Amino acid sequence: MKDQTQDQRLSAAQIAQVQIAAEAWTPQHALNWAFETFGNDVAISSAFGAEGMVLIDMASRVRKDFRLFTVDTEFLFPETYNLTDRIEEKYGIAIERVYSALSPDEQARVHGEALWSRNPDQCCNLRKVEPLRRKLGGLSAWITSIRRDQTSVRSTAKRIEWDAKFGLVKVNPIVDWTSKQVWRYIHDHDVPYNELHNQDYPSIGCTHCTRAVGPGEDPRAGRWPGFAKTECGLHII
Ligand code: SF4
C-alpha cells in the first residue's frame, strides 16, 4: 500500500535528468535524496553481502527508521541468518522478509528435486525474482548495493536509474565503489558482516549455489559453479 508520497513518483524522463547530476553525488547524498523524495515508499533491498552492509550502515546514519527488505529463498547459510539477527539488534530495525509462493518442499513436488542443479534460472525466478517483483509492486523506488565492477551486466548501472524491468526508480548509492572501498568502510565503521567472508566466500547466496573461491579466482566464481550464470535476475534489465 503506497502512502501519500506516491504523488511524488517521478517519471522516466525526470529520472533521466536527475541521473546525470547524481553521478557526482556521494552515497549519502543519494540515500538522502531517495528518502526525501520517496518517503516510506522506498526501501533498501539486501542479501547482506559486504556491499549491502555498507549501505545499511550508511542509511542508519541518514535516517533511523529506513526500510530494509530481503528476499529469503529459504536456502540461505546459517551465517547469513545469524547476520540478520545482528543487523536488527544493532540498527534497531525489523527486516521485511519476502518469500517465494512455494515452500522448498512444494517446489520439489511441483518442479522436482534439486531444481537449482538442473535449471538455476527457473529456481532463481521462483525463489528470488517473483517474490522481488511482488515486493517492488508496493514501492516507488528501491535501493541496492550493486557495484559496476561486480559483473558485466552491472557495468553500465547508474547511481539513479529507471528500472524498466520492475517499473520503479532504482538507486545504487555505491555503484562506483571498489571492493577495497567497501572493506575500508566496514573496518573504519566497525560494520557487522557475514562470517563466511573470512572463509573465502567473497559473494554469498544460497547454500546450493555458493562455494568458496580459490586464490586468484574471480570473486563471483563461487556463485553457480558449473553454470555460465552470473546473476540471479534481480539486476538484469
Ligand atoms: S541461488 Fe540457487 S538455490 Fe538460490 S534461488 Fe537461485 S538457483 Fe535456487
CSV table of C-alpha atoms and ligand atoms in Angstrom, one decimal:
chain,number,residue,atom,x,y,z
A,1,MET,CA,0.0,0.0,0.0
A,2,LYS,CA,1.6,3.3,-1.1
A,3,ASP,CA,1.3,6.4,1.1
A,4,GLN,CA,0.9,10.0,0.0
A,5,THR,CA,4.4,10.1,-1.4
A,6,GLN,CA,3.0,8.2,-4.4
A,7,ASP,CA,2.2,11.6,-5.7
A,8,GLN,CA,5.9,12.4,-5.8
A,9,ARG,CA,6.7,9.4,-8.0
A,10,LEU,CA,9.0,10.5,-10.8
A,11,SER,CA,8.6,9.8,-14.4
A,12,ALA,CA,11.3,8.1,-16.5
A,13,ALA,CA,12.0,11.5,-18.1
A,14,GLN,CA,12.6,13.2,-14.8
A,15,ILE,CA,14.9,10.4,-13.7
A,16,ALA,CA,16.9,10.8,-16.9
A,17,GLN,CA,17.5,14.4,-15.8
A,18,VAL,CA,18.5,13.7,-12.3
A,19,GLN,CA,20.7,10.8,-13.0
A,20,ILE,CA,23.3,13.0,-14.7
A,21,ALA,CA,23.7,15.1,-11.6
A,22,ALA,CA,23.6,12.1,-9.4
A,23,GLU,CA,26.8,10.6,-10.9
A,24,ALA,CA,28.7,13.2,-8.8
A,25,TRP,CA,26.8,12.6,-5.6
A,26,THR,CA,28.2,10.8,-2.6
A,27,PRO,CA,26.4,7.6,-1.5
A,28,GLN,CA,25.0,9.5,1.5
A,29,HIS,CA,23.6,12.2,-0.8
A,30,ALA,CA,21.9,9.5,-2.9
A,31,LEU,CA,20.4,7.9,0.1
A,32,ASN,CA,19.2,11.2,1.5
A,33,TRP,CA,17.7,12.1,-1.9
A,34,ALA,CA,15.9,8.7,-2.0
A,35,PHE,CA,14.5,9.1,1.5
A,36,GLU,CA,13.4,12.7,0.9
A,37,THR,CA,11.8,12.0,-2.5
A,38,PHE,CA,10.0,8.8,-1.8
A,39,GLY,CA,9.4,8.7,2.0
A,40,ASN,CA,8.1,5.4,3.1
A,41,ASP,CA,7.7,4.2,-0.4
A,42,VAL,CA,11.4,3.4,-0.8
A,43,ALA,CA,13.3,0.5,0.7
A,44,ILE,CA,16.8,-1.0,0.7
A,45,SER,CA,17.0,-4.4,-0.8
A,46,SER,CA,19.8,-6.5,0.6
A,47,ALA,CA,21.1,-10.1,0.7
A,48,PHE,CA,23.6,-8.8,3.3
A,49,GLY,CA,26.8,-9.1,1.4
A,50,ALA,CA,29.7,-6.7,2.3
A,51,GLU,CA,28.3,-4.0,0.0
A,52,GLY,CA,24.8,-4.3,1.5
A,53,MET,CA,26.2,-4.0,5.0
A,54,VAL,CA,27.9,-0.7,4.0
A,55,LEU,CA,24.7,0.6,2.6
A,56,ILE,CA,22.7,-0.4,5.7
A,57,ASP,CA,25.2,1.3,8.0
A,58,MET,CA,25.2,4.5,5.9
A,59,ALA,CA,21.4,4.5,5.8
A,60,SER,CA,21.3,4.2,9.6
A,61,ARG,CA,23.3,7.5,9.8
A,62,VAL,CA,21.0,9.3,7.3
A,63,ARG,CA,17.6,8.1,8.6
A,64,LYS,CA,16.9,5.9,11.7
A,65,ASP,CA,13.7,4.3,10.5
A,66,PHE,CA,14.7,3.4,7.0
A,67,ARG,CA,13.0,0.3,5.4
A,68,LEU,CA,15.1,-2.8,4.7
A,69,PHE,CA,13.8,-5.9,3.0
A,70,THR,CA,15.4,-9.2,1.9
A,71,VAL,CA,14.3,-11.9,-0.4
A,72,ASP,CA,14.7,-15.0,1.7
A,73,THR,CA,15.0,-18.0,-0.6
A,74,GLU,CA,14.9,-20.3,2.5
A,75,PHE,CA,18.2,-21.7,1.2
A,76,LEU,CA,20.5,-19.3,2.9
A,77,PHE,CA,23.5,-20.1,5.1
A,78,PRO,CA,23.1,-20.2,8.9
A,79,GLU,CA,25.8,-17.4,9.0
A,80,THR,CA,23.5,-15.2,6.9
A,81,TYR,CA,20.5,-15.8,9.2
A,82,ASN,CA,22.8,-15.1,12.1
A,83,LEU,CA,23.8,-11.8,10.5
A,84,THR,CA,20.2,-10.7,10.0
A,85,ASP,CA,19.7,-11.1,13.8
A,86,ARG,CA,22.8,-8.9,14.4
A,87,ILE,CA,21.5,-6.3,12.0
A,88,GLU,CA,18.1,-6.0,13.7
A,89,GLU,CA,19.8,-5.6,17.0
A,90,LYS,CA,22.5,-3.2,16.1
A,91,TYR,CA,20.3,-0.9,13.9
A,92,GLY,CA,17.0,-1.3,15.8
A,93,ILE,CA,15.0,-2.1,12.7
A,94,ALA,CA,12.8,-5.0,11.6
A,95,ILE,CA,13.9,-6.6,8.4
A,96,GLU,CA,11.0,-7.1,6.0
A,97,ARG,CA,11.3,-10.7,4.7
A,98,VAL,CA,9.9,-11.8,1.3
A,99,TYR,CA,9.4,-15.4,0.4
A,100,SER,CA,8.6,-17.5,-2.7
A,101,ALA,CA,5.0,-18.5,-3.1
A,102,LEU,CA,6.3,-22.1,-3.0
A,103,SER,CA,8.0,-23.6,0.1
A,104,PRO,CA,11.1,-25.6,-0.7
A,105,ASP,CA,9.0,-28.8,-0.3
A,106,GLU,CA,6.3,-27.5,-2.6
A,107,GLN,CA,8.9,-26.5,-5.1
A,108,ALA,CA,10.3,-30.0,-5.0
A,109,ARG,CA,6.9,-31.6,-5.5
A,110,VAL,CA,5.9,-29.3,-8.4
A,111,HIS,CA,9.3,-28.9,-10.2
A,112,GLY,CA,11.2,-31.9,-9.0
A,113,GLU,CA,14.1,-32.3,-6.5
A,114,ALA,CA,17.1,-30.0,-6.6
A,115,LEU,CA,15.8,-27.7,-9.3
A,116,TRP,CA,18.9,-25.4,-8.8
A,117,SER,CA,21.1,-28.2,-10.1
A,118,ARG,CA,19.1,-28.6,-13.3
A,119,ASN,CA,17.6,-25.2,-14.0
A,120,PRO,CA,19.0,-22.5,-11.7
A,121,ASP,CA,17.3,-19.7,-13.8
A,122,GLN,CA,13.9,-21.2,-13.1
A,123,CYS,CA,14.8,-21.8,-9.4
A,124,CYS,CA,16.0,-18.1,-9.1
A,125,ASN,CA,12.9,-17.0,-10.8
A,126,LEU,CA,10.7,-18.8,-8.4
A,127,ARG,CA,12.6,-18.0,-5.2
A,128,LYS,CA,14.0,-14.6,-6.0
A,129,VAL,CA,12.6,-12.7,-9.0
A,130,GLU,CA,8.9,-13.4,-8.5
A,131,PRO,CA,9.0,-12.5,-4.7
A,132,LEU,CA,11.0,-9.4,-5.5
A,133,ARG,CA,8.5,-8.3,-8.2
A,134,ARG,CA,5.7,-8.7,-5.7
A,135,LYS,CA,7.6,-6.6,-3.2
A,136,LEU,CA,8.6,-3.9,-5.6
A,137,GLY,CA,5.0,-3.6,-6.8
A,138,GLY,CA,4.3,-1.8,-3.5
A,139,LEU,CA,7.2,0.6,-3.7
A,140,SER,CA,8.1,3.7,-5.8
A,141,ALA,CA,11.8,3.1,-5.6
A,142,TRP,CA,14.3,0.6,-4.3
A,143,ILE,CA,17.9,1.0,-3.2
A,144,THR,CA,20.5,-1.6,-4.0
A,145,SER,CA,24.2,-2.0,-3.3
A,146,ILE,CA,25.3,-3.2,-6.7
A,147,ARG,CA,28.7,-2.0,-8.0
A,148,ARG,CA,29.7,-1.6,-11.6
A,149,ASP,CA,32.8,-3.8,-11.4
A,150,GLN,CA,31.0,-6.8,-10.0
A,151,THR,CA,29.7,-8.2,-13.3
A,152,SER,CA,29.5,-7.2,-16.9
A,153,VAL,CA,25.7,-6.8,-16.6
A,154,ARG,CA,26.3,-4.2,-13.8
A,155,SER,CA,29.0,-2.3,-15.6
A,156,THR,CA,26.5,0.3,-17.1
A,157,ALA,CA,24.5,0.8,-13.9
A,158,LYS,CA,23.9,4.4,-12.9
A,159,ARG,CA,23.6,5.9,-9.4
A,160,ILE,CA,20.0,6.6,-10.1
A,161,GLU,CA,18.1,5.0,-12.9
A,162,TRP,CA,14.7,3.9,-14.1
A,163,ASP,CA,14.3,0.2,-13.6
A,164,ALA,CA,12.2,-0.7,-16.7
A,165,LYS,CA,12.1,-4.4,-15.7
A,166,PHE,CA,10.2,-3.7,-12.5
A,167,GLY,CA,8.8,-0.3,-13.3
A,168,LEU,CA,10.2,1.9,-10.5
A,169,VAL,CA,13.2,4.1,-9.6
A,170,LYS,CA,16.4,2.2,-8.7
A,171,VAL,CA,19.0,3.9,-6.6
A,172,ASN,CA,22.5,2.4,-6.5
A,173,PRO,CA,24.4,4.7,-4.0
A,174,ILE,CA,27.8,2.8,-4.1
A,175,VAL,CA,27.7,1.9,-7.8
A,176,ASP,CA,31.1,3.4,-8.5
A,177,TRP,CA,32.8,2.0,-5.4
A,178,THR,CA,35.5,-0.7,-5.5
A,179,SER,CA,35.7,-3.7,-3.2
A,180,LYS,CA,38.6,-2.1,-1.4
A,181,GLN,CA,36.5,1.0,-0.5
A,182,VAL,CA,33.7,-1.3,0.7
A,183,TRP,CA,36.1,-3.2,3.1
A,184,ARG,CA,37.7,0.0,4.2
A,185,TYR,CA,34.3,1.4,5.2
A,186,ILE,CA,33.4,-1.8,7.0
A,187,HIS,CA,36.6,-1.7,9.1
A,188,ASP,CA,36.6,2.0,9.7
A,189,HIS,CA,33.0,1.9,11.0
A,190,ASP,CA,33.0,-1.4,12.7
A,191,VAL,CA,30.2,-2.7,10.5
A,192,PRO,CA,29.0,-6.3,11.1
A,193,TYR,CA,29.5,-8.7,8.2
A,194,ASN,CA,28.9,-12.3,7.2
A,195,GLU,CA,31.4,-14.6,8.9
A,196,LEU,CA,31.7,-16.5,5.6
A,197,HIS,CA,33.6,-13.6,4.1
A,198,ASN,CA,36.5,-14.7,6.4
A,199,GLN,CA,36.3,-18.2,4.9
A,200,ASP,CA,36.9,-17.3,1.2
A,201,TYR,CA,33.3,-16.6,0.3
A,202,PRO,CA,33.5,-13.1,-1.2
A,203,SER,CA,30.0,-13.4,-2.7
A,204,ILE,CA,27.3,-15.3,-0.8
A,205,GLY,CA,24.0,-16.5,-2.0
A,206,CYS,CA,22.1,-19.8,-1.4
A,207,THR,CA,23.9,-22.8,0.1
A,208,HIS,CA,23.2,-24.9,-3.0
A,209,CYS,CA,24.8,-22.4,-5.4
A,210,THR,CA,27.7,-20.9,-3.5
A,211,ARG,CA,31.2,-22.2,-2.8
A,212,ALA,CA,34.4,-20.7,-1.5
A,213,VAL,CA,36.8,-19.3,-4.1
A,214,GLY,CA,40.4,-20.2,-4.5
A,215,PRO,CA,43.4,-17.9,-4.8
A,216,GLY,CA,43.3,-15.7,-7.9
A,217,GLU,CA,39.7,-16.7,-8.8
A,218,ASP,CA,37.1,-14.0,-9.7
A,219,PRO,CA,35.2,-13.0,-6.6
A,220,ARG,CA,31.9,-14.2,-8.1
A,221,ALA,CA,33.4,-17.5,-9.4
A,222,GLY,CA,31.8,-19.2,-6.3
A,223,ARG,CA,28.3,-18.4,-7.5
A,224,TRP,CA,26.5,-21.0,-9.5
A,225,PRO,CA,29.7,-23.1,-10.1
A,226,GLY,CA,29.4,-25.2,-13.2
A,227,PHE,CA,27.0,-22.8,-14.9
A,228,ALA,CA,27.6,-19.7,-17.1
A,229,LYS,CA,25.1,-17.9,-14.9
A,230,THR,CA,26.5,-14.8,-13.0
A,231,GLU,CA,23.2,-13.1,-12.0
A,232,CYS,CA,20.1,-14.2,-10.2
A,233,GLY,CA,18.0,-12.0,-12.4
A,234,LEU,CA,17.3,-9.2,-10.0
A,235,HIS,CA,19.6,-6.7,-11.7
A,236,ILE,CA,19.2,-7.7,-15.3
A,237,ILE,CA,17.4,-5.2,-17.4
B,1,SF4,S1,20.8,-19.2,-6.0
B,1,SF4,FE1,20.4,-21.4,-6.4
B,1,SF4,S2,19.1,-22.2,-4.8
B,1,SF4,FE2,19.0,-20.0,-4.7
B,1,SF4,S3,17.2,-19.4,-5.8
B,1,SF4,FE3,18.9,-19.3,-7.3
B,1,SF4,S4,19.1,-21.4,-8.2
B,1,SF4,FE4,17.8,-21.5,-6.4
